[in-house]
Coordinates of C-alpha atoms in Angstrom, one line a residue:
X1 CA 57.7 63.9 -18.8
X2 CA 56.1 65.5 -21.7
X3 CA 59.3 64.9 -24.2
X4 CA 58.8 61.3 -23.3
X5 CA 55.5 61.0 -23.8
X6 CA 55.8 62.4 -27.1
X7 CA 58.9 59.7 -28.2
X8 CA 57.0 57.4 -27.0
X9 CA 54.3 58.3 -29.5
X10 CA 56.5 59.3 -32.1
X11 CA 58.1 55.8 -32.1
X12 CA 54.9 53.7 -31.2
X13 CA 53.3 55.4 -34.2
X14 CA 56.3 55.2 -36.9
X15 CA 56.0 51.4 -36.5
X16 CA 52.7 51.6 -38.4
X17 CA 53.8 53.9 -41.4
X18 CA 53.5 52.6 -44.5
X19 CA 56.8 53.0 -46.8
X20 CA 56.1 52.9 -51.0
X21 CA 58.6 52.4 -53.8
X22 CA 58.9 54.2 -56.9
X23 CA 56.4 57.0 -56.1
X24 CA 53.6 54.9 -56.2
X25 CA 51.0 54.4 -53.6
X26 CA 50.3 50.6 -54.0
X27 CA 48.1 48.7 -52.3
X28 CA 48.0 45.6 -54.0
X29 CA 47.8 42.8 -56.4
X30 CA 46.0 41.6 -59.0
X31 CA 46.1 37.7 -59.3
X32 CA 44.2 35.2 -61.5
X33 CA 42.9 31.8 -60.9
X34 CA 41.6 29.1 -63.8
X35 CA 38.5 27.4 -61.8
X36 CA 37.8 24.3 -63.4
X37 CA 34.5 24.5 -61.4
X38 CA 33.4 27.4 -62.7
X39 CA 35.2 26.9 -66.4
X40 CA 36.9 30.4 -66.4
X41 CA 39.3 32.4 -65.6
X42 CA 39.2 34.7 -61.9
X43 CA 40.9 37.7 -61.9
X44 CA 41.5 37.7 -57.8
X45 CA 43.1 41.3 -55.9
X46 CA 45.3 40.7 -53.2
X47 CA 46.4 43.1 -50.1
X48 CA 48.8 41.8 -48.0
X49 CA 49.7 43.7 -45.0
X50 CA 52.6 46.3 -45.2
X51 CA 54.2 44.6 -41.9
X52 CA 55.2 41.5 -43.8
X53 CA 58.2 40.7 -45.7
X54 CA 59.8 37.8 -47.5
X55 CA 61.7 37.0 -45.0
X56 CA 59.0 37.9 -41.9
X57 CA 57.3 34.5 -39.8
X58 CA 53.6 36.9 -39.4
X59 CA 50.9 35.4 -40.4
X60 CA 47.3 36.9 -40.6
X61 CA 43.8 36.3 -40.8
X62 CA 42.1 37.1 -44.3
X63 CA 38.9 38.9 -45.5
X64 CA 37.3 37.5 -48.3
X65 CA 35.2 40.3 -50.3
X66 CA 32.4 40.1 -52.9
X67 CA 32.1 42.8 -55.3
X68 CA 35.7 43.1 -54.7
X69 CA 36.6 46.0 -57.4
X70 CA 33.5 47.7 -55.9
X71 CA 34.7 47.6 -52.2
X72 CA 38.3 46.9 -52.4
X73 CA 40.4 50.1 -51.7
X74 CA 37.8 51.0 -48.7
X75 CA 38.1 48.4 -46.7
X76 CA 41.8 47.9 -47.8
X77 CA 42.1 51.6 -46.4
X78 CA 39.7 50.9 -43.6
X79 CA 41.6 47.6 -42.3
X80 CA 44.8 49.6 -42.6
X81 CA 43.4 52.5 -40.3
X82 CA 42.4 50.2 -37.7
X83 CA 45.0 48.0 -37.4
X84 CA 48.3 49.9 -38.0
X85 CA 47.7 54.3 -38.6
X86 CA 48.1 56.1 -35.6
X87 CA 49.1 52.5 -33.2
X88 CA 45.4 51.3 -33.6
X89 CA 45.3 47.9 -32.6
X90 CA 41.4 47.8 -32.9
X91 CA 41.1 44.7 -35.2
X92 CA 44.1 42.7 -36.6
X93 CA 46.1 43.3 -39.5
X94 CA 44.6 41.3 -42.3
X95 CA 45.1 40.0 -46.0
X96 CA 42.0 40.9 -47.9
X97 CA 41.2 38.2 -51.3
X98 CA 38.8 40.8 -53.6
X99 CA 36.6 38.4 -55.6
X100 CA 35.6 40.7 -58.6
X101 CA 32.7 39.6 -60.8
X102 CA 32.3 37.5 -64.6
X103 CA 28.8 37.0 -63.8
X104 CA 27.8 38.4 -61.0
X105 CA 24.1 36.9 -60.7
X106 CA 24.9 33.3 -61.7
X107 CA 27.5 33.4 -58.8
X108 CA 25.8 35.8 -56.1
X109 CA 22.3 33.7 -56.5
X110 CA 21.4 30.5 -54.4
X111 CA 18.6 29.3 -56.7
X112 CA 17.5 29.9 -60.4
X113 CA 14.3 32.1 -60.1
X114 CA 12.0 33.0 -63.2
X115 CA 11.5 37.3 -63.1
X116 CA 10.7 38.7 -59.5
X117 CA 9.2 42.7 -60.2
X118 CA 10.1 45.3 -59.6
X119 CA 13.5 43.9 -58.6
X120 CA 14.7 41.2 -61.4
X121 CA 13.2 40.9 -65.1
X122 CA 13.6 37.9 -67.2
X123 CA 17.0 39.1 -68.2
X124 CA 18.6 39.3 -65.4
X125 CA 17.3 36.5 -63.5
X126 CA 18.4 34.2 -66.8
X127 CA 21.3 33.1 -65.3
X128 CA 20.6 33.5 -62.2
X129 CA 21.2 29.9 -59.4
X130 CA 24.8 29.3 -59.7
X131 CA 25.6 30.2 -55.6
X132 CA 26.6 26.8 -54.8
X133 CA 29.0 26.1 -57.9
X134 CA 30.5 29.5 -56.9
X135 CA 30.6 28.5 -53.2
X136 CA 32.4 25.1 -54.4
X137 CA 35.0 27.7 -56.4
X138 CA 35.8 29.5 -52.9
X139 CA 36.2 26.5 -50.7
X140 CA 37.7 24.1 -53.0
X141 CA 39.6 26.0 -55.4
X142 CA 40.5 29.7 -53.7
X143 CA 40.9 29.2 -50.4
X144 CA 44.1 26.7 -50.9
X145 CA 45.5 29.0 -53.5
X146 CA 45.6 32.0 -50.7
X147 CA 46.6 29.6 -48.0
X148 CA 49.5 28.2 -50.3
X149 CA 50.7 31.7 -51.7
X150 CA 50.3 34.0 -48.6
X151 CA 50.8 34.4 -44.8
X152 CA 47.6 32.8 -43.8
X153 CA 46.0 32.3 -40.3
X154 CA 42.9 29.8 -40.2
X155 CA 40.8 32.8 -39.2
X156 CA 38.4 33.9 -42.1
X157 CA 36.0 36.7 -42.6
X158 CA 33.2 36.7 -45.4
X159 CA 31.7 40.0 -46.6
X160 CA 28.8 40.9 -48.8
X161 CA 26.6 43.4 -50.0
X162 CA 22.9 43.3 -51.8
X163 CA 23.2 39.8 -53.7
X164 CA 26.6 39.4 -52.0
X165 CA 24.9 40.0 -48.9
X166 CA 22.6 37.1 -49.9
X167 CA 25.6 34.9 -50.7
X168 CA 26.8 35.7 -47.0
X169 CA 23.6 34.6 -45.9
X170 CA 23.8 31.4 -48.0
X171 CA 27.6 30.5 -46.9
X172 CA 26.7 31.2 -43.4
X173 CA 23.4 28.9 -42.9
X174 CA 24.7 26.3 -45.8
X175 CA 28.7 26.2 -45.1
X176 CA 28.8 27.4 -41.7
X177 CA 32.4 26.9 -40.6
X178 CA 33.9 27.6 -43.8
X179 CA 34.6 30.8 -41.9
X180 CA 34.6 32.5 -38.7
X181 CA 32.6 35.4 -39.2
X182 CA 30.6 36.8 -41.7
X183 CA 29.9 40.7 -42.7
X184 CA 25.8 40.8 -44.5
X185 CA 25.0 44.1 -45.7
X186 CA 21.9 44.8 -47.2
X187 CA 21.4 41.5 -48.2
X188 CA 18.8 40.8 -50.9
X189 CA 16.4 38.7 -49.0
X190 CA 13.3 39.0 -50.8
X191 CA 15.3 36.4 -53.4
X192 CA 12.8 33.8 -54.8
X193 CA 9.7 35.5 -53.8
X194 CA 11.4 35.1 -50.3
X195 CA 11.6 31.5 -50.1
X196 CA 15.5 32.0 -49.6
X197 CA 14.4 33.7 -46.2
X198 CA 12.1 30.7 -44.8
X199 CA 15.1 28.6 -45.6
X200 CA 17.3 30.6 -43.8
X201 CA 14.9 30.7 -41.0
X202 CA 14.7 27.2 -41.1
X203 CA 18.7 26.9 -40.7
X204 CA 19.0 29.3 -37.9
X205 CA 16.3 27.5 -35.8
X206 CA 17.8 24.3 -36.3
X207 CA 21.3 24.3 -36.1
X208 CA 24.3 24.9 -34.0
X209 CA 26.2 28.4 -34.8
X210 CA 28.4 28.5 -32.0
X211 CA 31.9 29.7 -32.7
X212 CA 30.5 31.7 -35.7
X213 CA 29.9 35.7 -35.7
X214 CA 27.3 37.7 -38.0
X215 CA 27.1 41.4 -38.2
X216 CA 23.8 42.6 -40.4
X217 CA 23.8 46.0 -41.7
X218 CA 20.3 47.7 -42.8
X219 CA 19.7 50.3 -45.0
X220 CA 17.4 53.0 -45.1
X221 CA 15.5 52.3 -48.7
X222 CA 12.3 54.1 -47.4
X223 CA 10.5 56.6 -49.2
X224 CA 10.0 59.7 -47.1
X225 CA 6.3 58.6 -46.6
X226 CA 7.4 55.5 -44.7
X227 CA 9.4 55.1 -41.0
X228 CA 11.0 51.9 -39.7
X229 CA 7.6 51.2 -37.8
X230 CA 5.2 51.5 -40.4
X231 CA 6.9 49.5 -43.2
X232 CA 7.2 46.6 -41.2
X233 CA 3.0 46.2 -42.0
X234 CA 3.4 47.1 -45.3
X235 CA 2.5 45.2 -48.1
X236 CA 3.6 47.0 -51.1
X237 CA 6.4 45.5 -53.5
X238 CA 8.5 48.3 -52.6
X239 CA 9.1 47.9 -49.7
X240 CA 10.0 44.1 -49.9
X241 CA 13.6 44.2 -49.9
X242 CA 13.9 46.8 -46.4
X243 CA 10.9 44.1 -44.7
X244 CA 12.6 41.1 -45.3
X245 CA 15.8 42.2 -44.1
X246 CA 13.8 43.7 -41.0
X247 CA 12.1 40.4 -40.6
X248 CA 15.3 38.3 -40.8
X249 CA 17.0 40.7 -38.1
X250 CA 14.0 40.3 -35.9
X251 CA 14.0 36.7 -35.9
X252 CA 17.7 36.0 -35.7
X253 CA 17.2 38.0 -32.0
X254 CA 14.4 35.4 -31.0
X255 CA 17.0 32.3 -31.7
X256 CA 19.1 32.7 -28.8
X257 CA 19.5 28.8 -28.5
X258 CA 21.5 28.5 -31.8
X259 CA 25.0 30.0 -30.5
X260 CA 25.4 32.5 -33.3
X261 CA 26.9 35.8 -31.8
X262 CA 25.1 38.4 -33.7
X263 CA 24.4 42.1 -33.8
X264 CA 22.2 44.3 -36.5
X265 CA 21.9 47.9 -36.9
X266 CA 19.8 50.3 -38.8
X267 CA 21.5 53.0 -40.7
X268 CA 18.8 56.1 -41.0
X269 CA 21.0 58.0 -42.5
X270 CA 22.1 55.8 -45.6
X271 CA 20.7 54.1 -48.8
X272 CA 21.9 51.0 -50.2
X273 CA 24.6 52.4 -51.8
X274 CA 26.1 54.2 -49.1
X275 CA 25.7 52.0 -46.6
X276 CA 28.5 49.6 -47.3
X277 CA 31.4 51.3 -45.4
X278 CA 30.2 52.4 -42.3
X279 CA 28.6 48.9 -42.0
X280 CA 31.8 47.2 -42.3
X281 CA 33.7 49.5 -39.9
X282 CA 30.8 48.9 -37.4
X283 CA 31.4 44.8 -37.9
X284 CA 35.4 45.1 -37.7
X285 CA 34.9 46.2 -34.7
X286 CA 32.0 44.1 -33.3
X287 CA 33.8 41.3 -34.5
X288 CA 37.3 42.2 -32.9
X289 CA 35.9 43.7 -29.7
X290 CA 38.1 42.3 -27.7
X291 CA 41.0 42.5 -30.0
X292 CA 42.1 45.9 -29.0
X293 CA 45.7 46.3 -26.6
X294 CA 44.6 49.6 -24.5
X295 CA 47.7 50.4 -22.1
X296 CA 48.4 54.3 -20.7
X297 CA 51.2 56.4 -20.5
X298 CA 52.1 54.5 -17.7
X299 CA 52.4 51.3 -18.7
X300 CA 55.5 52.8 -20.8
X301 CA 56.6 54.9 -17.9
X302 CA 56.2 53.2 -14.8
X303 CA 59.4 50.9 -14.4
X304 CA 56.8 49.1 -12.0
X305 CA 54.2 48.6 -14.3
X306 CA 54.6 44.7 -15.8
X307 CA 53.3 45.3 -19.3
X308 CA 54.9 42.0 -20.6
X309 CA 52.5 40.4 -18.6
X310 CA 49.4 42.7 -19.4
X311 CA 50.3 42.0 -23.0
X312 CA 50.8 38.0 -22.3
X313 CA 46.7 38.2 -20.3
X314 CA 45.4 40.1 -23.0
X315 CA 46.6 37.8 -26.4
X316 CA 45.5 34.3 -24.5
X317 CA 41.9 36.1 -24.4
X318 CA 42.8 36.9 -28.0
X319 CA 43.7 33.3 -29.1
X320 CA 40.3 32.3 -27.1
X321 CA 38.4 33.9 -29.9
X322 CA 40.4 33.5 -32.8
X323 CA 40.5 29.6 -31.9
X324 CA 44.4 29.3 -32.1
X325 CA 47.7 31.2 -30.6
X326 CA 47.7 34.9 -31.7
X327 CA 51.1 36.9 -30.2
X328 CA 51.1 40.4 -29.8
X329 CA 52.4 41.7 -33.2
X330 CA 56.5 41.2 -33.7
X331 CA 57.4 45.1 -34.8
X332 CA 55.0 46.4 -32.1
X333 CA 57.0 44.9 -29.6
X334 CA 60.2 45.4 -30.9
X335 CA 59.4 49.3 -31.4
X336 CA 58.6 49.1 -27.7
X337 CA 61.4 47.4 -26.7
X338 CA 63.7 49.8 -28.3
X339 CA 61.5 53.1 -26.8
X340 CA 62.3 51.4 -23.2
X341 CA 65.2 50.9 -23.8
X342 CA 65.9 54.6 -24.5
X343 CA 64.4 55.7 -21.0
X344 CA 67.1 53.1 -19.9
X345 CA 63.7 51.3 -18.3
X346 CA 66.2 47.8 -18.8
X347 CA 64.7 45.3 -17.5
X348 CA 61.0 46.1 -18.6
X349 CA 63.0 46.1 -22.2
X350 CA 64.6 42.6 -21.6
X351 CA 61.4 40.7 -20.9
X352 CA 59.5 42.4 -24.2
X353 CA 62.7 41.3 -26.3
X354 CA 62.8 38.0 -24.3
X355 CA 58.4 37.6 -25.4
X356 CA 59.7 38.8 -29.3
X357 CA 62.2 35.5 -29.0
X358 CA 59.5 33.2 -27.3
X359 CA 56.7 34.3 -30.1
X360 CA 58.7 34.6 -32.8
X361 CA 61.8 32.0 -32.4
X362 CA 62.5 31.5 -36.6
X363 CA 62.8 35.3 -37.0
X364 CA 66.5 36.5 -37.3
X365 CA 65.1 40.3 -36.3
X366 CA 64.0 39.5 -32.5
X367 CA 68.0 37.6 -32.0
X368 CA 69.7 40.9 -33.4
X369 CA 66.9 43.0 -31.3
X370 CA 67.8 41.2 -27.9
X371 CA 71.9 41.4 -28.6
X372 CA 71.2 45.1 -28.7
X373 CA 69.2 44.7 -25.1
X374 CA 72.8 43.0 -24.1
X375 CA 74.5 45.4 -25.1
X376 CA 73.2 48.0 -23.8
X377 CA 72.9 46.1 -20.0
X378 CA 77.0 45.5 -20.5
X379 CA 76.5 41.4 -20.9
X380 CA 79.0 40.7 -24.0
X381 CA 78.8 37.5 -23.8
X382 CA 74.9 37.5 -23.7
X383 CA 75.0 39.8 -26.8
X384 CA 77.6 37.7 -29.1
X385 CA 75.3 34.6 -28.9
X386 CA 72.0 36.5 -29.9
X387 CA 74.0 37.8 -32.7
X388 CA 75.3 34.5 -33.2
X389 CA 71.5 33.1 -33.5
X390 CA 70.3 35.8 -35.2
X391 CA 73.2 35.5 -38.2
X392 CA 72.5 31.9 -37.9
X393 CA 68.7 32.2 -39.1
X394 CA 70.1 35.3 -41.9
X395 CA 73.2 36.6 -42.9
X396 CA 73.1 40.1 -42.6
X397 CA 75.8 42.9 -43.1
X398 CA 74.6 44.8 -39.9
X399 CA 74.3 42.1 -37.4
X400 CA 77.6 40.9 -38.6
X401 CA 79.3 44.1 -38.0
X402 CA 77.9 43.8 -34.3
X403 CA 79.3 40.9 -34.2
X404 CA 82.8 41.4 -35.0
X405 CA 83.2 44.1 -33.5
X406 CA 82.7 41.9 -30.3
X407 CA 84.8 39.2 -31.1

């Protein structure tokens, strides 16, 4: 029993490794993008999951990420980890669109504001009011170019952090639907001598937000002289930007009429600048919390066990949250498939083959998958039309050899 579980490991796992070229660890693309909105040039960066090929019919949901040179490999890494390293199917496999910065507070900033000390001076602020235009730029002119270049699903995730964490707070009360959920860490609230927050207040009392998700992450920008309790009455200028992100958290828990799921936590132990990662692996998986396919040894076992139907119960839950069909990942099965196969557990191989062909009917890989299940049950002529179908989708030289040597 031990040998098998270990191959099934071994083979569960190897479906998530990630192969590089050349002897170079890539993880991406750099892209470009001439807005006419903005009147300029976008340098966009572009990870597309290692799963997909030319030639694969996977699609996937995308992260869209401010700061993007600031935050890109990390949650690159992060997404990877959770979705693939190890068999983790604890949030989906995603694209992630890194939006890095030409002006960062014309385009982070929802209104223009004069200078607000001790955060902003005259400088800074000069530009400062062009959120909307650079909303307009996402919806209008960046979004379709990912949705016509890449394996897209209509599932979308915004994240942000400090002024990007504001823009998240602008997109989500202003553009609500324009995605799914949204990732707000940090956020700059005290924007505007915190006008920006009694707006936003405004918005979440008033309208609908169901269908939409918001994870908040707080810092701890406390001297050592303050606690989370005693800040809250403060009235220094200091302390503005931890209270207003406090008093946005505590309110958003009061509207429980408005729909939005939400969750918020406090991070003691990290500062602005730290707190970025562990916030956006705490909101992958609030987001996906049901995303994640748990089965035991003995769901890969047990000849009994009917896993194709566990994994049919769990992905229509799945698509209830997404909003549209998600299938249980095309190699995940396959590698399954095969690993049953091995334990000659036929006929709980068949029916995972036989859900790779229902899922995935336009992919020449699941045909030349299921002639192997014929083969190996004995049925020939089974076998010869999945290679058949498979060779029909995709010429290639090693389901032809199958072939012929049937014929």
């Amino acid at each position: 029993m031990k040998k098998i579980i270990l191959s099934v490991l071994t083979t569960f796992f190897s479906l998530c490794a990630l192969a590089q070229k050349d002897n170079k660890v890539t993880i991406g693309t750099i892209d470009s993008i001439q807005s006419k909105i903005l009147n300029e040039q976008r340098k966009i960066w572009i990870y597309v999951p290692s799963s997909w090929n030319a030639d694969s019919k996977q699609r996937y949901p995308v992260l869209y990420l401010l700061d993007g040179d600031a935050h890109f490999y990390s949650v690159v890494g992060m997404i990877q980890q959770l979705s693939q390293v190890n068999g983790n199917t604890i949030c989906p496999e995603m694209i992630v669109v890194g939006i890095p910065n030409t002006d960062r507070t014309r385009d982070l900033t929802p209104t223009h504001v004069d200078a607000d000390p001790p955060f902003i001076d005259s400088a800074f602020s000069k530009t400062s009011g062009g959120g909307e235009r650079f909303v307009s730029f996402i919806e209008k002119e960046l979004m379709p170019r990912i949705d016509s270049l890449y394996p897209t699903q209509p599932y979308k995730i915004l994240t942000g952090h400090s002024l990007g964490g504001l823009t998240v707070m602008n997109v989500a009360i202003n553009h609500t639907k324009l995605f799914n959920s949204y990732i707000c860490i940090d956020p700059s609230m005290w924007w505007d001598k915190m006008n920006f927050l009694n707006t936003t207040k405004k918005y979440l009392k008033e309208k609908n937000f169901s269908g939409t998700t918001l994870y908040l992450g707080i810092a701890n920008t406390m001297d050592e002289r303050m606690d989370i309790t005693k800040v809250r009455s403060d009235t220094s200028s200091g302390t503005r930007h931890i209270r207003s992100i406090l008093d946005l958290d505590k309110y958003i828990k009061t509207q429980k009429q408005n729909g939005l799921r939400y969750e918020s936590k406090y991070y003691s132990n990290d500062d602005h600048g730290s707190v970025p990662l562990i916030t956006e692996y705490d909101a992958l998986r609030f987001i996906f919390n049901k995303y994640r396919f748990k089965f035991s040894f003995k769901d890969l076992t047990d000849p009994k066990v009917d896993i194709v139907n566990k994994f049919e119960k769990h992905y229509q839950e799945v698509s209830k949250l997404f909003g549209y069909k998600v299938s249980p990942p095309e190699n995940m099965i396959n590698g399954l498939g095969y690993e049953l196969l091995q334990q000659k557990q036929y006929a709980k191989a068949g029916r995972l083959f036989k859900l790779n062909v229902d899922n995935y009917p336009e992919s020449d890989n699941v045909y030349d998958s299921y002639g192997d299940y014929f083969l190996a049950i004995g049925d020939k002529s089974k076998a010869i039309e999945c290679f058949k179908k498979c060779l029909s989708i995709k010429e290639n030289p090693e389901s032809r050899k199958k072939l012929n040597k049937l014929l």
